Coordinates of N, CA and C and ligand atoms in Angstrom, one line a residue:
X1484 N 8.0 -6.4 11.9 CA 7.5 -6.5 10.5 C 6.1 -6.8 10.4
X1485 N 5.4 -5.8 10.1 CA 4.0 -6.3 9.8 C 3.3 -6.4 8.3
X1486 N 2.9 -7.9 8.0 CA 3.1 -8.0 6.6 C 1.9 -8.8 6.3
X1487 N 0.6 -8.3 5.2 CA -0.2 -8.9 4.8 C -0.1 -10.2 3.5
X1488 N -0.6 -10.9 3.6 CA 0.0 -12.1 2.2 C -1.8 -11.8 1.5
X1489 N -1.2 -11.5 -0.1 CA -2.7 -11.8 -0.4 C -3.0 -12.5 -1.6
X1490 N -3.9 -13.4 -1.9 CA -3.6 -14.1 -3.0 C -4.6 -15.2 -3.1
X1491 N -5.0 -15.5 -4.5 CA -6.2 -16.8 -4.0 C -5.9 -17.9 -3.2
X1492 N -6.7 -19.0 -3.0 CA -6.3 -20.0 -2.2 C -5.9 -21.0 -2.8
X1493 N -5.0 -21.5 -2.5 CA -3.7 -22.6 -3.2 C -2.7 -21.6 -3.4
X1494 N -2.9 -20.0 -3.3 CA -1.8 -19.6 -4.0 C 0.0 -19.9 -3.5
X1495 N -0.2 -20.2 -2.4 CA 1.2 -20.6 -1.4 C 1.5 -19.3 -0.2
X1496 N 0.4 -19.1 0.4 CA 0.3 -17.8 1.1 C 0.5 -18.5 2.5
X1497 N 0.4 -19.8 3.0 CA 0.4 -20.4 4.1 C 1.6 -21.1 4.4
X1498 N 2.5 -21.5 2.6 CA 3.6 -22.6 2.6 C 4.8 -20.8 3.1
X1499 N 4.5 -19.9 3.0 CA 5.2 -18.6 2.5 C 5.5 -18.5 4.1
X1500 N 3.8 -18.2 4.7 CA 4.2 -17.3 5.9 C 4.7 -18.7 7.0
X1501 N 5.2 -19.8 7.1 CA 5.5 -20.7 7.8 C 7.2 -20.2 7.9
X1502 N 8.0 -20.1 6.2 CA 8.8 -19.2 6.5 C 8.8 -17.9 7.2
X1503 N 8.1 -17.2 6.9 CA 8.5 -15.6 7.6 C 8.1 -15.6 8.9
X1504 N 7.2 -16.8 9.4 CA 7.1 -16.4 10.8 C 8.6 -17.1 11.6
X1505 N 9.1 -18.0 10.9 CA 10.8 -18.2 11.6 C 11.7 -16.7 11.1
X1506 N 11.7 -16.7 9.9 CA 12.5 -15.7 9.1 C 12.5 -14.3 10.9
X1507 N 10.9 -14.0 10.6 CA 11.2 -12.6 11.6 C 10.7 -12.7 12.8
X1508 N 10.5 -13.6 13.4 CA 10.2 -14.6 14.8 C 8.9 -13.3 15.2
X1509 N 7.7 -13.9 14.1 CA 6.7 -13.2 14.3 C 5.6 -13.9 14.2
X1510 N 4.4 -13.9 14.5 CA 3.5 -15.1 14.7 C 2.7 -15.1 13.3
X1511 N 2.7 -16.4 12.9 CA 1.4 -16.4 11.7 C -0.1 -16.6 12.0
X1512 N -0.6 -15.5 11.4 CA -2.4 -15.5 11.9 C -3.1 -15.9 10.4
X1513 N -3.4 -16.8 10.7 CA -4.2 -17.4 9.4 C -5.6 -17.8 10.0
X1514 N -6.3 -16.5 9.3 CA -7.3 -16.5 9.9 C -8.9 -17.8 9.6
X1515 N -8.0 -18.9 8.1 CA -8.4 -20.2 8.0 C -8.2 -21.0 9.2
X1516 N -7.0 -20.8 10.0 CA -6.8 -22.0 10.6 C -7.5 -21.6 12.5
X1517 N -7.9 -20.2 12.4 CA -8.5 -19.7 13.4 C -9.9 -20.4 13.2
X1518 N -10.6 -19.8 12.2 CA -11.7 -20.3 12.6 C -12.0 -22.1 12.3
X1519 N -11.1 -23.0 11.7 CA -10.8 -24.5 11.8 C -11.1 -24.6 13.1
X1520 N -10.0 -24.1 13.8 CA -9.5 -24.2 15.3 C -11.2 -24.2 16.0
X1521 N -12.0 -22.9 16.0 CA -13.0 -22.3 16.4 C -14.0 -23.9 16.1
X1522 N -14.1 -23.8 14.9 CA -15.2 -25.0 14.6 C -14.9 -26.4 14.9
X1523 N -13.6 -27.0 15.1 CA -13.1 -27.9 16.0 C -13.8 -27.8 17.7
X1524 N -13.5 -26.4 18.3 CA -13.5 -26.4 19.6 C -15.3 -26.5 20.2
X1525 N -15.9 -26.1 18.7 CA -17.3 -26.0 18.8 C -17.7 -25.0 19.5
X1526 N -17.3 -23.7 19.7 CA -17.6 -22.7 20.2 C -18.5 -21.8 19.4
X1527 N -19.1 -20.4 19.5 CA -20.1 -19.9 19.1 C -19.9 -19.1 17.9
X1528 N -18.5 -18.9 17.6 CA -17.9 -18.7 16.2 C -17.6 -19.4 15.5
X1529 N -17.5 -20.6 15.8 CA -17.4 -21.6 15.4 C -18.6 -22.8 14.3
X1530 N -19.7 -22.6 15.5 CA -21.1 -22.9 15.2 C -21.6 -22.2 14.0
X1531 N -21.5 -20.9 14.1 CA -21.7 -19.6 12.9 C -21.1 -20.0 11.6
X1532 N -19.3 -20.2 11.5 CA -18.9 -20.0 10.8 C -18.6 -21.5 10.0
X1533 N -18.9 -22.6 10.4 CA -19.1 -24.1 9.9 C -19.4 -24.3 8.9
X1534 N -21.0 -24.2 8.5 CA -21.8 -24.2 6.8 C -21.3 -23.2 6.1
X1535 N -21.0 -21.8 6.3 CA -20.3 -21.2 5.6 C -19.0 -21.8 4.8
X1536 N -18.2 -22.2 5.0 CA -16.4 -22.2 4.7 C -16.9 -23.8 4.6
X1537 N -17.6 -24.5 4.6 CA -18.1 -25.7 4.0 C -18.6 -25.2 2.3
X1538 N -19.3 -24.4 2.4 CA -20.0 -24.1 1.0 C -18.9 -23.0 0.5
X1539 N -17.6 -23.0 1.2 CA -16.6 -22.0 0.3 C -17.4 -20.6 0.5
X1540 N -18.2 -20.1 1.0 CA -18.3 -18.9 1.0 C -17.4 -17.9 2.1
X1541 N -17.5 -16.4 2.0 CA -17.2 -16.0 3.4 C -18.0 -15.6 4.4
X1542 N -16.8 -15.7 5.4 CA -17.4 -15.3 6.7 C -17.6 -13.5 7.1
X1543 N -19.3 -13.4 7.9 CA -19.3 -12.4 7.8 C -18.0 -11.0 8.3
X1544 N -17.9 -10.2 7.7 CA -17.1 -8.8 8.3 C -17.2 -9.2 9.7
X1545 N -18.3 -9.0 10.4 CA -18.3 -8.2 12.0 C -17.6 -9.7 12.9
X1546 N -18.2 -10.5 12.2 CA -17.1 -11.9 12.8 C -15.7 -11.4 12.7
X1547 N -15.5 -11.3 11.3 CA -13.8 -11.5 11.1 C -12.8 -10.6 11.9
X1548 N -13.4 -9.0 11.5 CA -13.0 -8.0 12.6 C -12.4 -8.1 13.8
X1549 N -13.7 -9.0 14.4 CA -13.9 -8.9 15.9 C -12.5 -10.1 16.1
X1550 N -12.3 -11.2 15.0 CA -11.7 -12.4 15.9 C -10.3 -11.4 15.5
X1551 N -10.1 -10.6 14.8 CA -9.1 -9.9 14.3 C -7.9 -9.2 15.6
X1552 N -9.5 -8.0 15.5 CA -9.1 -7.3 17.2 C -8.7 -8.0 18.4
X1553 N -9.1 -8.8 18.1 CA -8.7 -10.0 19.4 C -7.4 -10.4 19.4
X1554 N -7.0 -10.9 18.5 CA -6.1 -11.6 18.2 C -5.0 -10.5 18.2
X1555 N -5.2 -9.6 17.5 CA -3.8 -8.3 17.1 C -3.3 -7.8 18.7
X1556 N -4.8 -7.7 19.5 CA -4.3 -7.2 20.5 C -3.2 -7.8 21.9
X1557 N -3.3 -9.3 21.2 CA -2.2 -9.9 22.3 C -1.0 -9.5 22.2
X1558 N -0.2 -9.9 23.3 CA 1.4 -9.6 22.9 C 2.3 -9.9 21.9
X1559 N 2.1 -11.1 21.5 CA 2.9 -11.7 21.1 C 2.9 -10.7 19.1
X1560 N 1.9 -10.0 19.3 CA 2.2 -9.4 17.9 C 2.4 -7.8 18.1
X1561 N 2.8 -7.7 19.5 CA 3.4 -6.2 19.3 C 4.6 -6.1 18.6
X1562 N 5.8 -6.7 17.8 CA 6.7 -6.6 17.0 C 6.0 -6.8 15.6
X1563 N 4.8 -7.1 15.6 CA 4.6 -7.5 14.0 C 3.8 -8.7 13.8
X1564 N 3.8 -9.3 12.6 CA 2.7 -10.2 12.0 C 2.6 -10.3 10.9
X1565 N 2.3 -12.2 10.5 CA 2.1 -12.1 8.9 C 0.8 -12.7 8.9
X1566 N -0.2 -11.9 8.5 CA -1.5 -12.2 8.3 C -1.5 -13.1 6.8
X1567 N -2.4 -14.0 7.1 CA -2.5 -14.7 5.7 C -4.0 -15.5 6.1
X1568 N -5.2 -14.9 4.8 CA -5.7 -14.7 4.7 C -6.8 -13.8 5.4
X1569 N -6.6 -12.5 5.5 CA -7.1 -11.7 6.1 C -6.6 -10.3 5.5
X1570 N -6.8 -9.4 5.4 CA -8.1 -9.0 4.6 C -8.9 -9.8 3.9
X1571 N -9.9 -10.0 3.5 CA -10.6 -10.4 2.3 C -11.5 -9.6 1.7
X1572 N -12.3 -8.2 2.4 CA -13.1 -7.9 1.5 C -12.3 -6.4 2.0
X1573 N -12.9 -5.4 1.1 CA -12.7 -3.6 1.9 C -12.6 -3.5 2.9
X1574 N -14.3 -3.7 3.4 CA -14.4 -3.2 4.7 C -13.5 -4.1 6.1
X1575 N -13.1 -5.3 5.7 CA -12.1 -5.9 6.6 C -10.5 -5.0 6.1
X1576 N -10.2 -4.4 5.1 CA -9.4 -3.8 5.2 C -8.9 -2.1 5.7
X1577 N -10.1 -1.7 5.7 CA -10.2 -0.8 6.2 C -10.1 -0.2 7.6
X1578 N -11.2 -1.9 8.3 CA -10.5 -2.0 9.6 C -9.6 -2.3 10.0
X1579 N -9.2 -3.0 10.1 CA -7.6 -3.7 9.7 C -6.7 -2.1 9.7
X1580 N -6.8 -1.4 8.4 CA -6.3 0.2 8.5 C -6.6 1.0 10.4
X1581 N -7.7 0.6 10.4 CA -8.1 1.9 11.7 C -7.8 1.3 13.0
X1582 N -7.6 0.0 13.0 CA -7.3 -1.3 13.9 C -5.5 -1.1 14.2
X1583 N -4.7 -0.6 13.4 CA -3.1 -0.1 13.4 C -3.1 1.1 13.6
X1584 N -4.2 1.9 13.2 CA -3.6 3.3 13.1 C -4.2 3.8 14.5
X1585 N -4.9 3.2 15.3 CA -5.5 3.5 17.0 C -4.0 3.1 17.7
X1586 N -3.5 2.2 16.9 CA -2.1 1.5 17.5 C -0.7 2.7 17.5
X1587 N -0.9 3.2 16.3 CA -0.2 4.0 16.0 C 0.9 3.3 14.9
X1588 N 0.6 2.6 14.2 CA 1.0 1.3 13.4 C 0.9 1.7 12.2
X1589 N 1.9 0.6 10.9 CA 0.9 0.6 9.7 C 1.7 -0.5 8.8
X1590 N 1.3 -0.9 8.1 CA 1.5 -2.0 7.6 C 2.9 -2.3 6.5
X1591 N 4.0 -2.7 7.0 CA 5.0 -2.7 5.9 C 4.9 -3.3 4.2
X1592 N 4.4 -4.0 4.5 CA 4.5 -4.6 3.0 C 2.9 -5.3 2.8
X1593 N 2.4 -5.3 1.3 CA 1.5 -6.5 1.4 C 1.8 -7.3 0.0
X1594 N 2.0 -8.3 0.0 CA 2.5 -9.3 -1.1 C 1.5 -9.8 -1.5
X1595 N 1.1 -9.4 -3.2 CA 0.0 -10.0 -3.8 C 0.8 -11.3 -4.5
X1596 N 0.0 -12.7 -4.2 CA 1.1 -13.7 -5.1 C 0.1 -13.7 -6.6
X1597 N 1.0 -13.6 -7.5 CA 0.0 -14.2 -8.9 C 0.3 -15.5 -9.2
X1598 N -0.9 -16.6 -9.6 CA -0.9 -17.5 -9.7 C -2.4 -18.1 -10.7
X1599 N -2.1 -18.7 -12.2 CA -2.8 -19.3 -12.7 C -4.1 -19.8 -12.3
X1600 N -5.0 -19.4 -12.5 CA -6.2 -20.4 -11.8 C -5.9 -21.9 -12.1
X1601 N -5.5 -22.6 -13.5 CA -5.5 -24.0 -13.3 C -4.3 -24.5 -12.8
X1602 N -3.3 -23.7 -12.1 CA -2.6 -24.4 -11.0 C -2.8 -24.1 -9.6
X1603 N -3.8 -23.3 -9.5 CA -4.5 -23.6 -7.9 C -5.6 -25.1 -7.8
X1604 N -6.0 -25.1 -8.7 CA -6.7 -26.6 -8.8 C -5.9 -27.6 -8.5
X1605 N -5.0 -28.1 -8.9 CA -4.0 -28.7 -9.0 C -3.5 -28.8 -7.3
X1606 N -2.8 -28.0 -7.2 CA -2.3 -27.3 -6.1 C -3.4 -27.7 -4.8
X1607 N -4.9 -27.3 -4.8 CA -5.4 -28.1 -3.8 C -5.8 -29.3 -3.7
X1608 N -5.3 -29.6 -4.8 CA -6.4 -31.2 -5.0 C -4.9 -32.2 -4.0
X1609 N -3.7 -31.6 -3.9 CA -3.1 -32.4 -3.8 C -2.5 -31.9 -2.1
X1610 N -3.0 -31.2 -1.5 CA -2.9 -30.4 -0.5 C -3.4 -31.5 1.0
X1611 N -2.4 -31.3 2.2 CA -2.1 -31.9 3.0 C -2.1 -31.8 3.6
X1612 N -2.1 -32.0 5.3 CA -0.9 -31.3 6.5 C -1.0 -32.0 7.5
X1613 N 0.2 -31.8 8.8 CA -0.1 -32.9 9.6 C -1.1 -32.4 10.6
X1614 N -1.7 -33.5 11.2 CA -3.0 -33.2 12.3 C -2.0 -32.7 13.4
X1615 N -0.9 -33.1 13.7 CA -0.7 -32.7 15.0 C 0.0 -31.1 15.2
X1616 N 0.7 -31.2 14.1 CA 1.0 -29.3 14.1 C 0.4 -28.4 13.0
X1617 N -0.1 -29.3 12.1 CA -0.8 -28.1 11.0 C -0.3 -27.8 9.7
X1618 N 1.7 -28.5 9.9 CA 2.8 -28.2 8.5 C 1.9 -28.6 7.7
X1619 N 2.2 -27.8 6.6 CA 1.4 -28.2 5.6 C 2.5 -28.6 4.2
X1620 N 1.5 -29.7 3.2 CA 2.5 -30.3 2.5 C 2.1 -30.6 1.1
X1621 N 2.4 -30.9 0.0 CA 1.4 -31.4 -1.3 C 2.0 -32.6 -1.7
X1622 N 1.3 -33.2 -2.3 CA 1.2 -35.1 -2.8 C 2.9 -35.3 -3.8
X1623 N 3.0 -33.6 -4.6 CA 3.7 -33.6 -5.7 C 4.9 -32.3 -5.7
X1624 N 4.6 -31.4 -5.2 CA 5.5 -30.5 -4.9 C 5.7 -30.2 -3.4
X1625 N 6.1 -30.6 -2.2 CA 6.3 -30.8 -1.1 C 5.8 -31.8 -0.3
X1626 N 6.9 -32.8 -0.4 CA 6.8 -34.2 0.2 C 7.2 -33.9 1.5
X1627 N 6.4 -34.6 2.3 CA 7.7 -34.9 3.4 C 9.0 -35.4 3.2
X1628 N 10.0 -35.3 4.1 CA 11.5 -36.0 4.0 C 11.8 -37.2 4.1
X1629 N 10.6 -37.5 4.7 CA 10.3 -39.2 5.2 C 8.6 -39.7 4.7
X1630 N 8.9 -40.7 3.8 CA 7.0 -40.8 3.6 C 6.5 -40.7 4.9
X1631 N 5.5 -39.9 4.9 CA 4.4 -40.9 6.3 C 4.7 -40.3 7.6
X1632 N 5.8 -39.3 7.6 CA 6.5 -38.6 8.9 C 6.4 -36.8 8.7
X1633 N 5.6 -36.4 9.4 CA 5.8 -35.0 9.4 C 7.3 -34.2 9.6
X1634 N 8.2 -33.8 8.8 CA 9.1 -32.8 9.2 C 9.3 -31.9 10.4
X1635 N 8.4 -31.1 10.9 CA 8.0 -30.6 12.1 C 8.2 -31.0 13.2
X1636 N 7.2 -32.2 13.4 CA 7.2 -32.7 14.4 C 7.0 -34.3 14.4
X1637 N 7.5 -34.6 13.5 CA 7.8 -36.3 13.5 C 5.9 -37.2 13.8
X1638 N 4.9 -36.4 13.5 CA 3.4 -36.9 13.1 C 3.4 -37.8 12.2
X1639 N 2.3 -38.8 12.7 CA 2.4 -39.7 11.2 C 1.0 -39.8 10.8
X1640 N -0.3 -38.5 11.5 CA -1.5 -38.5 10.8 C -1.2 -37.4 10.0
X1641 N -1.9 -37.6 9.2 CA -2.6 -36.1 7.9 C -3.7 -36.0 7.7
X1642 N -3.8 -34.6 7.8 CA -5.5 -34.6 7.1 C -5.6 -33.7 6.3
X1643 N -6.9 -33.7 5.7 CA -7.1 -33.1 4.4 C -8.5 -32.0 5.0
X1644 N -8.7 -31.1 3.8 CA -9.4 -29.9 4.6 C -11.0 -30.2 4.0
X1645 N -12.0 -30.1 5.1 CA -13.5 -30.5 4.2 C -13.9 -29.5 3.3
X1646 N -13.0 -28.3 2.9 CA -13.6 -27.8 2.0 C -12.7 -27.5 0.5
X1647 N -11.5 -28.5 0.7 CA -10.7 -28.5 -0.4 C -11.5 -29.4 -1.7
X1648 N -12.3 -29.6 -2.0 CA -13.6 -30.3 -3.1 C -14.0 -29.6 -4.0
X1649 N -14.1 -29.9 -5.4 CA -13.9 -29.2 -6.5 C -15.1 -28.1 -6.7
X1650 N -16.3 -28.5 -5.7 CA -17.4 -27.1 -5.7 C -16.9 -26.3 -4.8
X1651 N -16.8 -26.6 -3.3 CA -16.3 -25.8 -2.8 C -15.1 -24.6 -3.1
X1652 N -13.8 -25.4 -3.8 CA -13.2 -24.6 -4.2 C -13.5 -23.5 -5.6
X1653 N -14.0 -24.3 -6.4 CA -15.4 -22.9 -7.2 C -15.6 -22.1 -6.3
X1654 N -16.8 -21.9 -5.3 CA -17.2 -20.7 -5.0 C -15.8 -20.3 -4.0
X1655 N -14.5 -20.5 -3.6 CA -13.8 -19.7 -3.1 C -12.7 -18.9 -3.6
X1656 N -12.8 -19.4 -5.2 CA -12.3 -18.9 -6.5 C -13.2 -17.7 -6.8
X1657 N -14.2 -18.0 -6.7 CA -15.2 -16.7 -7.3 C -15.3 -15.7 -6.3
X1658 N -15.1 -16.7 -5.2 CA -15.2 -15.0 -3.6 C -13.9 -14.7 -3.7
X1659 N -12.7 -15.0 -4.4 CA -12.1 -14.2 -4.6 C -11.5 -12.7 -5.6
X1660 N -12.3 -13.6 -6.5 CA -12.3 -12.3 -7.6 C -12.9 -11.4 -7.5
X1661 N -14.3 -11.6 -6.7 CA -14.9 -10.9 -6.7 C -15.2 -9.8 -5.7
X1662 N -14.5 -10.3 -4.2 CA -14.6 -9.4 -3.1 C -13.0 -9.6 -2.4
X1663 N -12.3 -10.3 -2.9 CA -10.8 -10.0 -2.3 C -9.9 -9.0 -3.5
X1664 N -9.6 -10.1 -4.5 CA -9.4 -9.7 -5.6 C -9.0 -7.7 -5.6
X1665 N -10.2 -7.1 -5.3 CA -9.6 -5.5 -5.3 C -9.2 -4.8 -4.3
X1666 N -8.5 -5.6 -3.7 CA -7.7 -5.6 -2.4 C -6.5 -4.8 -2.8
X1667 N -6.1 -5.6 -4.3 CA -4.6 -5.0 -5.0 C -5.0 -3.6 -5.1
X1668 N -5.5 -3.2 -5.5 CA -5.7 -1.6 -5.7 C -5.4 -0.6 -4.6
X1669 N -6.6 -1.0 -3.7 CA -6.4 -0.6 -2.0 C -5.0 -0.5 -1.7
X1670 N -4.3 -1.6 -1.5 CA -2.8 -1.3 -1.3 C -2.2 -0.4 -2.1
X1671 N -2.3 -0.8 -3.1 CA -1.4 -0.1 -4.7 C -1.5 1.3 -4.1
X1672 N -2.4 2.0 -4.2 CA -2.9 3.2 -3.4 C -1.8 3.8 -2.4
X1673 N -1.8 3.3 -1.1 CA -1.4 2.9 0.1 C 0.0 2.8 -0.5
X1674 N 0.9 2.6 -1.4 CA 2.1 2.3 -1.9 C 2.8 1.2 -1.3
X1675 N 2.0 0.5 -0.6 CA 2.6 -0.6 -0.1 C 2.3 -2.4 -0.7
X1676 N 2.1 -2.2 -1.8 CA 1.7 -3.5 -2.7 C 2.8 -3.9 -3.4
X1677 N 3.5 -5.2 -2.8 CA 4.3 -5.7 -3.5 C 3.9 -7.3 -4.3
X1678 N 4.4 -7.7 -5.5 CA 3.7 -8.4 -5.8 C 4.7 -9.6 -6.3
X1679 N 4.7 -10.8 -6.4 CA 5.3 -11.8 -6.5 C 4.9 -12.8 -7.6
X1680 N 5.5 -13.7 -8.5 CA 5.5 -14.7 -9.3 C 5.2 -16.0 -8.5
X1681 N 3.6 -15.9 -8.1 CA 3.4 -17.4 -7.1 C 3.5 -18.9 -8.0
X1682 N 3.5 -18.3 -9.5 CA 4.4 -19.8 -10.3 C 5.0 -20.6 -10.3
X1683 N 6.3 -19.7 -9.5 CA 7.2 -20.2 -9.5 C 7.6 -21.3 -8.4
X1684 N 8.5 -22.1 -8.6 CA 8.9 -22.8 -7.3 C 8.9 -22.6 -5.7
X1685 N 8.5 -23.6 -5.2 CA 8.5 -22.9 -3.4 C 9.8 -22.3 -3.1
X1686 N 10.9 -23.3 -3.3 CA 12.0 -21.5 -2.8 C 12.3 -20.9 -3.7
X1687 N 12.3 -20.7 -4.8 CA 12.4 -19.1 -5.6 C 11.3 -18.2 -5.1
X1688 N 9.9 -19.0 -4.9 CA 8.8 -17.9 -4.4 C 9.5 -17.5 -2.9
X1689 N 10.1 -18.0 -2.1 CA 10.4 -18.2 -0.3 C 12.1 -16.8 -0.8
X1690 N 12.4 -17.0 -2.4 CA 13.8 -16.1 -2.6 C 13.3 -14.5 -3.0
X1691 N 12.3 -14.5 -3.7 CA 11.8 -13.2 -4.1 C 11.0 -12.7 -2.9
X1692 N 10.5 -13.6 -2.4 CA 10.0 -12.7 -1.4 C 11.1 -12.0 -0.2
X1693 N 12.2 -12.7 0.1 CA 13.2 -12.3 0.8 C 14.0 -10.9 0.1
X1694 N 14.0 -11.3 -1.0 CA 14.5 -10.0 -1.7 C 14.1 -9.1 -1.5
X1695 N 12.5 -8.8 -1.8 CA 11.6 -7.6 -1.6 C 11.2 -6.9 0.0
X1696 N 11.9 -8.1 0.7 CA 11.7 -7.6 1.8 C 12.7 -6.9 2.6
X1697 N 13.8 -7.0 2.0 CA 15.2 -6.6 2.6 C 15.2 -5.7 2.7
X1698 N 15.4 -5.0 3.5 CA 15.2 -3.2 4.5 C 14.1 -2.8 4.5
X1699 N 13.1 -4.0 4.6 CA 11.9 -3.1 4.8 C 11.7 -3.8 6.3
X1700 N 10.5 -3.0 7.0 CA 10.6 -2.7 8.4 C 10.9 -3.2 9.2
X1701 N 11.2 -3.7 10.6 CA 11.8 -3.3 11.5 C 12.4 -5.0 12.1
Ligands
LIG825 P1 -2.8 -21.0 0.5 O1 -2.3 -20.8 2.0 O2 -2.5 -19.8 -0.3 O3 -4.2 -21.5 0.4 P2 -0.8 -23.2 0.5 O4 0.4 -22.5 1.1 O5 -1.6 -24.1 1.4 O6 -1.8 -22.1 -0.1 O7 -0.4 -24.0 -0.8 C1 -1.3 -24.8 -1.5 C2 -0.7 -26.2 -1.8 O8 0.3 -25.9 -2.9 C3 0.1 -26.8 -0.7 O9 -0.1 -28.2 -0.7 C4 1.6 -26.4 -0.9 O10 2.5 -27.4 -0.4 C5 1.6 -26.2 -2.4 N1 2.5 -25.1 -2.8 C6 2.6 -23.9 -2.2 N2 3.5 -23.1 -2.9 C7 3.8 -23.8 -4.1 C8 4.6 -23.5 -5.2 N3 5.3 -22.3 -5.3 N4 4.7 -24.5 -6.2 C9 4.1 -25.6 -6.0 N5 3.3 -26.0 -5.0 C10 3.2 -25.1 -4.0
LIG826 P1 -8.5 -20.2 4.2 O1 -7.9 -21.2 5.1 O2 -7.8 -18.9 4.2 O3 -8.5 -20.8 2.8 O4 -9.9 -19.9 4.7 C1 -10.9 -21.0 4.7 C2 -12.3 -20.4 4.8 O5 -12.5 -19.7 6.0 C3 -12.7 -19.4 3.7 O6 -13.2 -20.1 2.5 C4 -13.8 -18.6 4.4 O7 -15.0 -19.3 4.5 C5 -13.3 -18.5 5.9 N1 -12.4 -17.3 6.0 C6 -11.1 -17.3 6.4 N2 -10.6 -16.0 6.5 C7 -11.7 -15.2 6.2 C8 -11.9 -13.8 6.1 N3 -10.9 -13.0 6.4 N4 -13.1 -13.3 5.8 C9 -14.2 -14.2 5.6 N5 -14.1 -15.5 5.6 C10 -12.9 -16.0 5.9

């Protein structure tokens, strides 16, 4: 199953694919928590891509591409993949296109979530996750089971992301409208744009998406 998530940030594109990567025992590539990872390890994409995703903007194409190619070409995603956040602009989708079709690939589904801009605010302001695996969680709509205890893996740090802050999230609102945002079309195109009520509750969103996915690929 190879399946793109697309949708602004807060939209629940990360709470979604944590399911589908158990659902179809396929790896989640969030290409946020790649380059986190990257500027944690202080490496040279990392270094690059730090003041960027601090000031909410994006990171350039030939970065994203490249960490792209990299990543698609391991094993562990010869059955498939749920990309979430990646595409972001055309030309990352296009590669992305020419990057499966050298494979001989092509993309099952791509799930646009719709979601209110003033409940993406909302939604990050209250946004979580544990340090030691990454689950991620909100202050109001996804508690832990246990205050203070990760689900996952029984963590008792959290941390919060340096660029969840109300400017930051401005310009990552606006780089989406303006250079992800017509992403929907591109698919629509492609006849492979399915689209979801990200309104809704985490498992009715976690139910319709299972719906729409039932007999689709492999
Ligand atoms: P994205 O990966 O699209 O940026 P997340 O999956 O991190 O978004 O979700 C943002 C925040 O909103 C998280 O704290 C998450 O727990 C919460 N959340 C996700 N989906 C929903 C939903 N359907 N209703 C309410 N809160 C949600
Ligand atoms: P996310 O975790 O998806 O919200 O991404 C956090 C930040 O990482 C974004 O605001 C961008 O700065 C950067 N980023 C992640 N994915 C991409 C991408 N596909 N293209 C460009 N920048 C990206």
């Amino acid at each position: 199953m190879r399946l793109v998530l697309l949708g602004p940030p807060g939209a629940g594109k990360g709470t979604q694919a944590q399911w589908l990567k158990e659902r179809y025992g396929i790896p989640h590539l969030s290409t946020g928590d790649m380059l986190r990872e990257a500027v944690a390890a202080g490496t040279e994409i990392g270094l690059k891509a730090k003041a960027v995703m601090e000031r909410g903007e994006l990171v350039s194409d030939e970065i994203m591409i490249g960490v792209i190619r990299d990543r698609l070409g391991r094993p562990d995603c010869a059955k498939g993949f749920v990309l979430d956040g990646f595409p972001r602009t055309v030309a990352q989708a296009e590669a992305l296109e020419a990057l499966l079709a050298e494979r001989g690939e092509k993309l099952d589904a791509v799930i646009e979530f719709r979601v209110d801009a003033e409940a993406l605010v909302a939604r990050i302001a209250g946004r979580f996750a544990c340090a030691r695996c990454g689950a991620g969680y909100h202050e109001r709509f996804k508690r832990p089971k246990v205050d203070g205890v990760c689900d996952q893996c029984g963590g008792t740090e959290f941390v919060r992301r340096a660029d969840d802050n109300e400017e930051a999230v401005r310009r990552r609102l606006r780089a989406y409208v303006e250079q992800t945002a017509p992403l929907a079309s591109f698919y629509r195109a492609r006849g492979v744009l399915r689209t979801v009520d990200g309104m809704a509750s985490i498992p009715e969103v976690t139910a319709a998406i299972a719906r729409l996915l039932d007999g689709a690929g492999s």
